[in-house]
Tab-separated table of C-alpha atoms and ligand atoms in Angstrom:
chain	number	residue	atom	x	y	z
A	1	MET	CA	157.609	152.723	99.220
A	2	GLU	CA	154.981	151.705	95.657
A	3	LYS	CA	156.649	152.712	92.469
A	4	PRO	CA	154.615	156.112	90.824
A	5	ASP	CA	152.475	155.406	88.244
A	6	LYS	CA	152.810	156.524	84.803
A	7	GLU	CA	149.739	154.715	83.568
A	8	LEU	CA	147.157	155.277	86.302
A	9	PHE	CA	147.432	159.696	85.172
A	10	GLU	CA	145.716	158.801	81.650
A	11	LYS	CA	143.435	156.478	83.009
A	12	ILE	CA	142.178	158.802	85.609
A	13	VAL	CA	142.686	161.569	82.858
A	14	LYS	CA	140.400	159.316	80.668
A	15	ILE	CA	137.281	158.395	83.920
A	16	ALA	CA	137.319	162.259	85.450
A	17	GLN	CA	136.365	163.164	81.093
A	18	ASN	CA	134.139	159.510	80.195
A	19	ARG	CA	132.012	159.874	83.616
A	20	GLY	CA	131.379	164.119	84.277
A	21	PHE	CA	134.451	164.725	87.224
A	22	VAL	CA	136.482	167.348	84.863
A	23	PHE	CA	136.275	167.964	80.759
A	24	ASN	CA	137.865	170.416	79.169
A	25	ALA	CA	137.368	173.704	78.567
A	26	SER	CA	135.550	174.869	75.307
A	27	SER	CA	136.231	171.694	74.051
A	28	ILE	CA	133.731	172.470	70.988
A	29	TYR	CA	135.854	174.361	70.250
A	30	GLY	CA	138.654	171.724	70.291
A	31	GLY	CA	139.638	172.269	73.680
A	32	LEU	CA	141.592	175.835	74.664
A	33	ARG	CA	145.418	174.309	76.700
A	34	SER	CA	145.665	173.522	80.195
A	35	SER	CA	141.399	175.199	80.952
A	36	TYR	CA	139.708	172.637	82.671
A	37	ASP	CA	135.505	173.215	83.345
A	38	TYR	CA	134.213	170.531	86.391
A	39	GLY	CA	131.265	168.693	85.416
A	40	PRO	CA	127.966	168.021	87.548
A	41	LEU	CA	130.410	165.448	89.745
A	42	GLY	CA	133.231	167.365	89.189
A	43	LYS	CA	131.542	170.287	91.008
A	44	LEU	CA	130.593	168.222	93.956
A	45	LEU	CA	133.736	166.925	95.135
A	46	LYS	CA	135.215	170.371	95.069
A	47	ASP	CA	132.139	171.533	96.971
A	48	ASN	CA	132.311	168.163	98.962
A	49	ILE	CA	136.476	169.180	99.809
A	50	SER	CA	136.022	173.008	100.287
A	51	LYS	CA	133.056	172.142	103.530
A	52	LEU	CA	135.279	169.561	104.679
A	53	TRP	CA	137.891	172.313	104.538
A	54	TRP	CA	135.480	174.892	105.972
A	55	GLU	CA	134.465	172.903	108.962
A	56	SER	CA	137.826	171.498	110.084
A	57	LEU	CA	138.853	174.973	111.086
A	58	LYS	CA	136.132	174.989	113.722
A	59	THR	CA	137.561	174.158	116.300
A	60	SER	CA	137.874	175.310	120.306
A	61	ASP	CA	140.803	176.501	121.081
A	62	ILE	CA	141.515	179.121	118.242
A	63	ARG	CA	139.287	181.205	115.685
A	64	ILE	CA	139.468	181.038	112.611
A	65	TYR	CA	137.212	184.078	110.309
A	66	PRO	CA	135.705	183.381	106.755
A	67	VAL	CA	135.680	185.884	104.355
A	68	ASP	CA	135.491	185.938	100.176
A	69	THR	CA	137.842	188.150	98.639
A	70	ALA	CA	137.651	190.420	95.511
A	71	ILE	CA	139.851	188.652	92.990
A	72	ILE	CA	140.208	192.170	91.058
A	73	GLN	CA	142.458	194.389	93.941
A	74	SER	CA	144.264	197.763	93.588
A	75	THR	CA	147.607	197.678	92.424
A	76	ASP	CA	148.685	198.628	95.173
A	77	VAL	CA	148.532	195.489	96.422
A	78	TRP	CA	150.354	194.164	93.762
A	79	ARG	CA	153.165	196.845	94.753
A	80	ALA	CA	153.228	196.312	97.692
A	81	SER	CA	153.420	192.638	98.594
A	82	GLY	CA	156.261	192.127	96.180
A	83	HIS	CA	154.032	190.362	93.844
A	84	LEU	CA	154.492	193.334	90.125
A	85	SER	CA	158.739	192.520	90.542
A	86	GLU	CA	159.067	188.856	92.161
A	87	PHE	CA	156.265	186.793	91.000
A	88	SER	CA	158.322	185.795	88.126
A	89	ASP	CA	159.405	181.864	87.209
A	90	PRO	CA	162.741	181.268	84.674
A	91	MET	CA	161.986	181.100	80.821
A	92	VAL	CA	163.844	179.623	78.972
A	93	GLU	CA	162.553	178.968	74.823
A	94	CYS	CA	163.776	177.339	72.137
A	95	LYS	CA	166.009	179.095	69.622
A	96	ASN	CA	165.151	176.195	67.048
A	97	CYS	CA	161.182	175.095	67.423
A	98	ASN	CA	160.152	178.421	69.712
A	99	SER	CA	159.034	176.472	72.071
A	100	ARG	CA	158.843	178.384	75.876
A	101	PHE	CA	158.955	176.732	79.858
A	102	ARG	CA	160.757	176.815	82.540
A	103	SER	CA	164.507	176.624	83.569
A	104	ASP	CA	163.657	174.470	86.812
A	105	ILE	CA	161.571	171.849	85.301
A	106	VAL	CA	162.703	169.563	83.596
A	107	LEU	CA	161.352	168.829	80.516
A	108	ASP	CA	160.607	165.456	79.875
A	109	PRO	CA	161.060	164.621	77.137
A	110	PRO	CA	163.010	167.589	75.590
A	111	CYS	CA	160.865	170.112	73.160
A	112	CYS	CA	162.920	168.693	69.869
A	113	ASP	CA	166.364	166.968	69.082
A	114	GLN	CA	168.450	170.176	69.357
A	115	GLN	CA	166.573	172.172	71.821
A	116	ASP	CA	168.722	174.797	71.355
A	117	LEU	CA	168.274	177.083	74.664
A	118	THR	CA	168.281	180.908	75.503
A	119	SER	CA	169.793	181.963	78.282
A	120	PRO	CA	166.728	181.977	81.174
A	121	LYS	CA	164.451	185.350	81.597
A	122	ASN	CA	162.364	186.342	84.189
A	123	PHE	CA	158.646	186.116	82.837
A	124	ASN	CA	156.303	187.739	85.515
A	125	LEU	CA	153.595	185.179	86.054
A	126	MET	CA	149.942	187.070	86.371
A	127	PHE	CA	147.327	188.280	84.275
A	128	GLU	CA	147.040	191.873	83.170
A	129	THR	CA	143.731	193.559	82.482
A	130	ASN	CA	142.171	196.845	82.085
A	131	ILE	CA	138.882	198.326	84.425
A	132	GLY	CA	136.640	200.925	82.938
A	133	PRO	CA	136.189	201.895	79.158
A	134	VAL	CA	139.524	203.602	78.557
A	135	LYS	CA	142.420	201.822	78.254
A	136	ASN	CA	146.156	203.496	80.048
A	137	GLU	CA	148.681	203.251	82.344
A	138	ASN	CA	146.056	203.611	85.425
A	139	SER	CA	143.044	201.157	84.310
A	140	GLN	CA	145.248	198.457	84.544
A	141	VAL	CA	145.003	195.239	87.391
A	142	PHE	CA	145.310	191.984	88.070
A	143	LEU	CA	144.437	189.110	88.468
A	144	ARG	CA	144.763	187.604	91.515
A	145	PRO	CA	147.648	185.838	91.442
A	146	GLU	CA	147.233	183.870	95.724
A	147	THR	CA	143.943	184.653	97.920
A	148	ALA	CA	146.191	185.986	101.179
A	149	GLN	CA	146.552	189.651	100.116
A	150	GLY	CA	143.467	189.622	99.946
A	151	ILE	CA	143.713	188.699	103.245
A	152	PHE	CA	146.103	190.842	104.023
A	153	VAL	CA	144.381	193.836	103.008
A	154	ASN	CA	141.198	193.186	105.218
A	155	PHE	CA	143.601	192.829	108.721
A	156	GLU	CA	142.583	195.065	110.054
A	157	ASN	CA	138.720	195.068	108.566
A	158	VAL	CA	138.501	191.861	110.273
A	159	LEU	CA	140.613	193.080	113.859
A	160	ARG	CA	138.306	195.633	114.671
A	161	THR	CA	134.889	194.223	113.752
A	162	MET	CA	135.324	191.161	114.419
A	163	ARG	CA	137.478	192.182	117.882
A	164	ALA	CA	140.184	189.761	116.891
A	165	LYS	CA	142.662	188.553	119.526
A	166	LEU	CA	145.487	186.971	118.820
A	167	PRO	CA	146.223	184.294	118.609
A	168	PHE	CA	143.754	183.855	115.615
A	169	GLY	CA	143.619	183.322	111.236
A	170	ILE	CA	141.544	185.392	108.614
A	171	ALA	CA	140.586	182.287	105.948
A	172	ASN	CA	139.946	182.731	102.028
A	173	ILE	CA	138.671	179.899	99.720
A	174	GLY	CA	138.786	181.407	95.856
A	175	LYS	CA	140.259	181.445	92.198
A	176	SER	CA	143.602	182.198	91.884
A	177	PHE	CA	145.158	182.483	88.223
A	178	ARG	CA	148.644	182.304	87.293
A	179	ASN	CA	150.162	182.661	83.629
A	180	GLU	CA	152.054	179.613	83.879
A	181	ILE	CA	155.363	179.009	81.471
A	182	THR	CA	154.669	174.962	81.373
A	183	PRO	CA	151.138	174.083	82.281
A	184	GLY	CA	149.666	170.846	82.155
A	185	GLN	CA	149.798	167.412	83.858
A	186	PHE	CA	146.211	167.561	84.172
A	187	ILE	CA	145.103	169.874	86.790
A	188	PHE	CA	148.090	169.788	88.318
A	189	ARG	CA	148.635	172.843	87.578
A	190	THR	CA	146.507	175.666	85.487
A	191	ARG	CA	146.346	179.033	84.888
A	192	GLU	CA	142.231	179.351	86.970
A	193	PHE	CA	142.565	177.179	90.301
A	194	GLU	CA	141.170	176.938	93.141
A	195	GLN	CA	143.201	177.594	96.639
A	196	MET	CA	142.498	177.562	99.924
A	197	GLU	CA	144.799	179.521	102.047
A	198	ILE	CA	144.250	179.974	105.941
A	199	GLU	CA	146.580	183.754	107.326
A	200	PHE	CA	146.715	182.550	111.332
A	201	PHE	CA	147.913	185.422	112.777
A	202	CYS	CA	150.493	184.945	116.593
A	203	LYS	CA	153.156	185.896	118.352
A	204	GLU	CA	156.428	185.948	117.208
A	205	GLU	CA	157.578	184.354	119.873
A	206	ASP	CA	154.876	181.300	119.111
A	207	ALA	CA	155.529	181.064	115.514
A	208	ALA	CA	157.175	178.051	115.106
A	209	GLU	CA	154.975	175.968	117.682
A	210	TRP	CA	151.891	177.262	115.309
A	211	LYS	CA	154.040	175.527	112.460
A	212	GLN	CA	154.714	172.858	113.557
A	213	TYR	CA	150.572	173.116	114.896
A	214	TRP	CA	149.162	173.567	111.293
A	215	THR	CA	151.950	171.135	109.593
A	216	ASP	CA	150.709	168.521	111.551
A	217	LYS	CA	146.976	169.349	111.258
A	218	ARG	CA	147.257	169.984	107.366
A	219	LEU	CA	148.911	166.548	106.660
A	220	ASP	CA	146.101	164.402	109.585
A	221	TRP	CA	143.435	166.255	106.797
A	222	TYR	CA	144.448	164.757	103.818
A	223	ILE	CA	144.639	162.145	105.924
A	224	ASN	CA	141.270	161.500	106.720
A	225	LEU	CA	139.795	163.428	103.177
A	226	GLY	CA	141.378	159.669	101.499
A	227	LEU	CA	144.577	160.461	100.058
A	228	ARG	CA	146.731	158.019	100.752
A	229	LYS	CA	149.500	158.322	103.889
A	230	ASP	CA	152.255	156.475	102.638
A	231	PHE	CA	151.870	159.163	99.169
A	232	LEU	CA	152.488	161.801	100.781
A	233	ARG	CA	154.987	163.377	103.142
A	234	LEU	CA	156.578	166.118	104.888
A	235	ARG	CA	159.614	168.394	102.794
A	236	PRO	CA	160.920	171.388	104.251
A	237	HIS	CA	162.608	174.151	101.365
A	238	GLU	CA	166.274	174.397	101.947
A	239	PRO	CA	166.992	177.710	102.228
A	240	ASP	CA	168.293	178.330	98.680
A	241	GLU	CA	164.497	177.845	97.659
A	242	LEU	CA	162.884	180.091	100.311
A	243	ALA	CA	160.214	182.736	98.541
A	244	HIS	CA	160.990	186.385	98.847
A	245	TYR	CA	158.765	186.298	102.946
A	246	ALA	CA	159.510	183.421	103.525
A	247	LYS	CA	161.088	182.883	107.467
A	248	SER	CA	160.341	178.705	106.898
A	249	THR	CA	158.543	176.960	104.337
A	250	THR	CA	156.788	173.157	104.513
A	251	ASP	CA	155.770	171.399	101.776
A	252	ILE	CA	152.618	168.538	102.278
A	253	GLU	CA	153.859	166.898	98.860
A	254	TYR	CA	151.425	163.628	96.925
A	255	LEU	CA	152.703	160.866	95.389
A	256	TYR	CA	151.661	162.009	92.009
A	257	PRO	CA	152.162	159.878	89.095
A	258	TRP	CA	155.543	161.771	87.565
A	259	GLY	CA	156.738	161.741	91.501
A	260	TRP	CA	156.781	164.237	94.338
A	261	GLY	CA	154.755	167.723	93.885
A	262	GLU	CA	153.334	170.356	95.874
A	263	LEU	CA	149.817	170.195	97.392
A	264	GLU	CA	149.804	172.815	100.902
A	265	GLY	CA	152.815	175.117	101.058
A	266	ILE	CA	153.237	175.946	105.296
A	267	ALA	CA	154.789	179.296	105.133
A	268	ASP	CA	155.977	181.275	107.907
A	269	ARG	CA	155.902	183.906	106.523
A	270	GLY	CA	157.295	186.614	110.095
A	271	ASN	CA	155.052	190.011	109.273
A	272	TYR	CA	156.187	190.579	105.584
A	273	ASP	CA	153.066	191.014	104.327
A	274	LEU	CA	151.564	193.007	106.588
A	275	MET	CA	154.606	195.501	107.190
A	276	ALA	CA	154.384	195.948	103.703
A	277	HIS	CA	150.899	197.211	103.941
A	278	GLN	CA	151.408	199.046	106.502
A	279	GLU	CA	154.625	200.832	104.448
A	280	LYS	CA	152.089	201.448	101.436
A	281	SER	CA	149.120	202.444	103.072
A	282	GLY	CA	150.178	204.935	105.282
A	283	LYS	CA	148.177	202.905	107.776
A	284	ASP	CA	148.187	201.067	111.046
A	285	LEU	CA	148.216	197.348	110.671
A	286	THR	CA	149.390	197.225	114.321
A	287	TYR	CA	147.376	194.654	117.114
A	288	PHE	CA	146.969	197.188	120.640
A	289	ASP	CA	148.110	193.479	123.053
A	290	SER	CA	146.184	194.890	126.037
A	291	LYS	CA	148.202	192.776	128.788
A	292	ASP	CA	151.250	194.420	128.739
A	293	ASN	CA	149.793	198.049	126.493
A	294	THR	CA	152.344	197.655	123.901
A	295	LYS	CA	151.498	197.415	119.257
A	296	HIS	CA	153.187	194.980	117.279
A	297	LEU	CA	152.983	193.153	113.922
A	298	PRO	CA	151.906	189.773	115.174
A	299	SER	CA	153.967	186.589	113.130
A	300	VAL	CA	151.426	184.855	110.641
A	301	ILE	CA	152.664	181.041	109.751
A	302	GLU	CA	149.722	181.134	105.961
A	303	PRO	CA	148.852	176.852	105.575
A	304	ALA	CA	148.554	177.888	100.839
A	305	GLY	CA	146.641	174.443	99.324
A	306	GLY	CA	145.214	173.723	96.046
A	307	LEU	CA	141.571	172.979	96.513
A	308	THR	CA	142.001	171.994	92.033
A	309	ARG	CA	145.282	170.083	92.852
A	310	THR	CA	143.661	167.522	95.870
A	311	VAL	CA	141.174	167.225	93.547
A	312	PHE	CA	143.591	165.689	91.942
A	313	ALA	CA	144.784	163.472	94.520
A	314	LEU	CA	142.204	162.636	96.086
A	315	LEU	CA	141.191	160.398	92.589
A	316	LEU	CA	144.462	159.306	92.221
A	317	SER	CA	144.543	158.474	95.442
A	318	THR	CA	141.205	156.199	95.511
A	319	TYR	CA	141.216	154.661	92.119
A	320	LYS	CA	141.589	151.162	92.489
A	321	GLU	CA	141.563	148.113	89.994
A	322	GLU	CA	139.547	144.494	91.619
A	323	GLN	CA	139.544	141.678	89.975
A	324	LEU	CA	136.420	140.391	90.036
A	325	GLU	CA	135.716	135.726	90.116
A	326	ASN	CA	135.068	136.432	86.157
A	327	GLY	CA	137.193	137.593	85.221
A	328	GLU	CA	136.096	140.646	84.978
A	329	THR	CA	137.731	144.359	86.179
A	330	ARG	CA	136.402	146.501	88.099
A	331	THR	CA	136.775	150.114	88.401
A	332	LEU	CA	136.232	152.115	91.714
A	333	PHE	CA	137.040	155.691	93.855
A	334	LYS	CA	137.167	154.698	96.420
A	335	MET	CA	136.236	157.640	98.314
A	336	ASN	CA	134.549	158.487	101.559
A	337	PHE	CA	131.213	158.652	102.449
A	338	ASP	CA	131.941	162.746	103.647
A	339	VAL	CA	133.280	163.701	99.904
A	340	ALA	CA	132.042	161.121	97.675
A	341	PRO	CA	130.399	163.153	94.984
A	342	ILE	CA	126.978	161.153	95.305
A	343	GLN	CA	126.857	159.150	98.417
A	344	ILE	CA	123.218	156.574	97.680
A	345	ALA	CA	122.194	155.932	94.080
A	346	ILE	CA	118.913	154.370	94.285
A	347	LEU	CA	118.249	151.893	91.419
A	348	PRO	CA	114.826	150.394	90.292
A	349	LEU	CA	114.973	146.821	88.952
A	350	SER	CA	112.866	147.928	86.283
A	351	LYS	CA	111.385	150.644	85.124
A	352	LYS	CA	107.856	149.579	86.045
A	353	ASP	CA	106.335	152.834	86.675
A	354	GLU	CA	105.495	151.115	90.659
A	355	LEU	CA	109.566	151.224	91.033
A	356	ILE	CA	110.246	154.490	90.022
A	357	ILE	CA	107.476	155.699	92.284
A	358	ILE	CA	108.994	153.739	95.999
A	359	CYS	CA	112.123	155.096	94.359
A	360	ASN	CA	111.413	158.749	94.073
A	361	GLN	CA	109.703	158.352	97.511
A	362	ILE	CA	112.801	156.833	98.732
A	363	ASN	CA	114.460	159.753	97.068
A	364	SER	CA	112.518	162.659	99.377
A	365	LEU	CA	113.100	160.972	102.051
A	366	LEU	CA	117.101	160.624	101.993
A	367	SER	CA	118.305	163.820	99.956
A	368	THR	CA	117.728	165.881	102.008
A	369	GLN	CA	120.415	164.671	104.669
A	370	PHE	CA	121.999	163.017	101.388
A	371	ARG	CA	123.392	163.544	98.458
A	372	THR	CA	121.429	160.911	96.627
A	373	GLU	CA	120.239	160.037	92.903
A	374	ILE	CA	118.805	157.764	91.822
A	375	ASP	CA	119.419	155.651	88.517
A	376	VAL	CA	117.444	153.902	86.472
A	377	THR	CA	119.074	153.505	82.821
A	378	GLN	CA	121.502	150.285	82.072
A	379	SER	CA	120.980	146.976	83.270
A	380	ILE	CA	121.662	146.835	87.385
A	381	GLY	CA	124.681	145.148	86.933
A	382	LYS	CA	125.835	148.225	84.430
A	383	ARG	CA	124.430	150.153	86.846
A	384	TYR	CA	126.360	149.519	89.904
A	385	ARG	CA	129.956	149.376	87.612
A	386	ARG	CA	128.329	152.771	87.463
A	387	GLN	CA	128.027	153.645	90.557
A	388	ASP	CA	131.413	152.081	91.916
A	389	GLU	CA	133.534	153.975	89.103
A	390	ILE	CA	132.368	157.274	90.317
A	391	GLY	CA	133.291	156.478	93.309
A	392	THR	CA	128.871	156.495	95.156
A	393	PRO	CA	129.926	153.877	98.334
A	394	SER	CA	125.931	152.748	98.951
A	395	CYS	CA	123.474	151.729	96.127
A	396	ILE	CA	120.092	151.021	97.395
A	397	THR	CA	118.243	148.439	94.960
A	398	VAL	CA	113.652	148.522	94.638
A	399	ASP	CA	112.822	145.477	93.289
A	400	PHE	CA	109.630	143.563	93.387
A	401	GLU	CA	109.613	141.976	96.364
A	402	SER	CA	109.869	145.970	98.201
A	403	LEU	CA	106.017	146.643	96.441
A	404	SER	CA	105.264	143.624	99.241
A	405	ASP	CA	107.970	143.631	102.164
A	406	ASN	CA	108.854	147.377	101.846
A	407	CYS	CA	112.206	146.347	102.073
A	408	VAL	CA	115.465	147.493	99.748
A	409	THR	CA	118.974	145.574	99.318
A	410	VAL	CA	121.901	148.460	99.831
A	411	ARG	CA	124.960	147.297	98.699
A	412	ASN	CA	128.629	148.186	99.989
A	413	ARG	CA	130.704	149.653	96.673
A	414	ASP	CA	133.647	147.720	98.930
A	415	THR	CA	132.595	144.448	100.202
A	416	MET	CA	130.313	144.317	97.435
A	417	GLU	CA	127.876	142.453	99.824
A	418	GLN	CA	124.478	143.231	100.081
A	419	GLU	CA	121.810	143.336	102.895
A	420	ARG	CA	118.192	143.580	103.343
A	421	ILE	CA	117.208	146.929	104.977
A	422	GLU	CA	113.399	148.929	105.968
A	423	ILE	CA	113.170	151.015	104.182
A	424	ASN	CA	111.487	152.984	106.713
A	425	SER	CA	115.048	152.477	108.733
A	426	LEU	CA	117.048	153.851	105.813
A	427	VAL	CA	117.723	157.221	107.419
A	428	LYS	CA	119.291	155.603	110.836
A	429	TYR	CA	121.157	152.874	108.718
A	430	PHE	CA	122.624	155.907	106.706
A	431	LYS	CA	123.334	157.856	109.939
A	432	ASN	CA	125.733	155.703	111.108
B	501	ATP	P1	154.206	175.488	92.502
B	501	ATP	O1	156.072	175.058	92.890
B	501	ATP	O2	153.706	174.193	92.393
B	501	ATP	O3	154.282	176.421	91.302
B	501	ATP	P2	153.733	177.163	94.121
B	501	ATP	O4	154.990	176.559	94.813
B	501	ATP	O5	153.994	177.894	93.828
B	501	ATP	O6	153.664	175.791	93.556
B	501	ATP	P3	152.099	178.454	96.071
B	501	ATP	O7	151.931	179.816	96.412
B	501	ATP	O8	152.617	177.787	97.360
B	501	ATP	O9	152.068	177.531	95.261
B	501	ATP	O10	150.507	178.317	96.544
B	501	ATP	C1	149.569	177.658	97.023
B	501	ATP	C2	149.096	176.075	96.310
B	501	ATP	O11	148.218	176.803	95.057
B	501	ATP	C3	150.246	174.667	95.677
B	501	ATP	O12	150.360	173.851	96.878
B	501	ATP	C4	149.572	174.474	94.750
B	501	ATP	O13	148.401	173.659	95.489
B	501	ATP	C5	147.873	175.393	94.517
B	501	ATP	N1	148.670	175.862	93.351
B	501	ATP	C6	149.245	176.795	92.892
B	501	ATP	N2	149.993	177.509	91.337
B	501	ATP	C7	148.901	176.101	90.931
B	501	ATP	C8	148.370	176.430	89.192
B	501	ATP	N3	149.657	176.878	88.721
B	501	ATP	N4	147.068	175.469	89.256
B	501	ATP	C9	146.943	174.687	90.004
B	501	ATP	N5	147.432	174.737	91.854
B	501	ATP	C10	148.344	175.902	91.395
């Protein structure tokens, strides 16, 4: 096992900002702490990861129904789910410097030389706001701290309208909000982030098997996405760290530059949530099993991952520095073709019109099927470096010979090998 690399953290944050992946939010006003905006490449990367997540849920053996639920739900939802009373972290304050932080996270380095801490108080992590023009106790609502509850409160809607049969899943992707006491480590822990969650409904007797199925499937997904296998591990929760709703949980953890951190949790939630919503709403949320004419509340396996945390893990995992023969170092993101923000860069050797025309033609040929970009600024060497640094797997160079032989040079990011390909064969070439 390689040691985590603390320097890497700084490098990734710098490249992310300089190359258009992630910017500090409100940066022209000095930035808002721990809030981030995704730039053109970060947005593409996030969308590609999310697309691959949805694609992985299309399987022939089980049905997963997509939903897109509201960020603001009735406060009754959070009352029933236990978030109003339970969704808190233990907060301590230093009496000397007034810093506040989570008492279950060790401070490194300490907040000040005295570090004189109060005893922990529970701090609810949900963001409060109000709906409507009058602010009173009835107008109070919360921004969702997870996408999962939006699924549970739609269980009956999906069951009925889709005529769903057990086992089946409902999946949701979107923003969640937590007023984290100690946000930080770039986009690892932010107050506004994106989750990708599946609630998989099954019979109680099959729950353990389905938990194993999802744990294996989700771990494989991260590996196929391009995360380093040796930087991923499974960690079952100890009984005393289980969330109030969970019967058992296994985390998929990634070795971040500061150590192991959660990427996704796979929890057996039993029928906790459906039971709670059935009791509080008075609505029948049972599943009717026509095979034996019985009604029951299904068990739930929940793979709950972080989309924005995955973006960070992917940047960390695919970042490479290579020593070139001329003594220079090139930096690159070795991202898979599927996930790279730009898949093919088209580079004219010079800015002459006749080369630009060919670039535009190639772009129209490829851009309907691939993510492309025409890059004209700076020397060809510098453009290759920039494309390496944003993870582009292939560069096409159009030169003056292209005018006569209808061929272009295709450069592979990882091997830096170049081959001459006929323009008409490019689509076929990249499809392979
Ligand atoms: P942690 O222990 O790191 O606070 P958690 O156990 O509270 O995380 P879950 O409630 O299981 O997290 O949420 C599922 C996933 O959502 C996490 O695995 C993580 O990827 C993501 N996530 C949770 N909180 C944040 C956050 N503040 N910023 C970014 N991603 C988050």
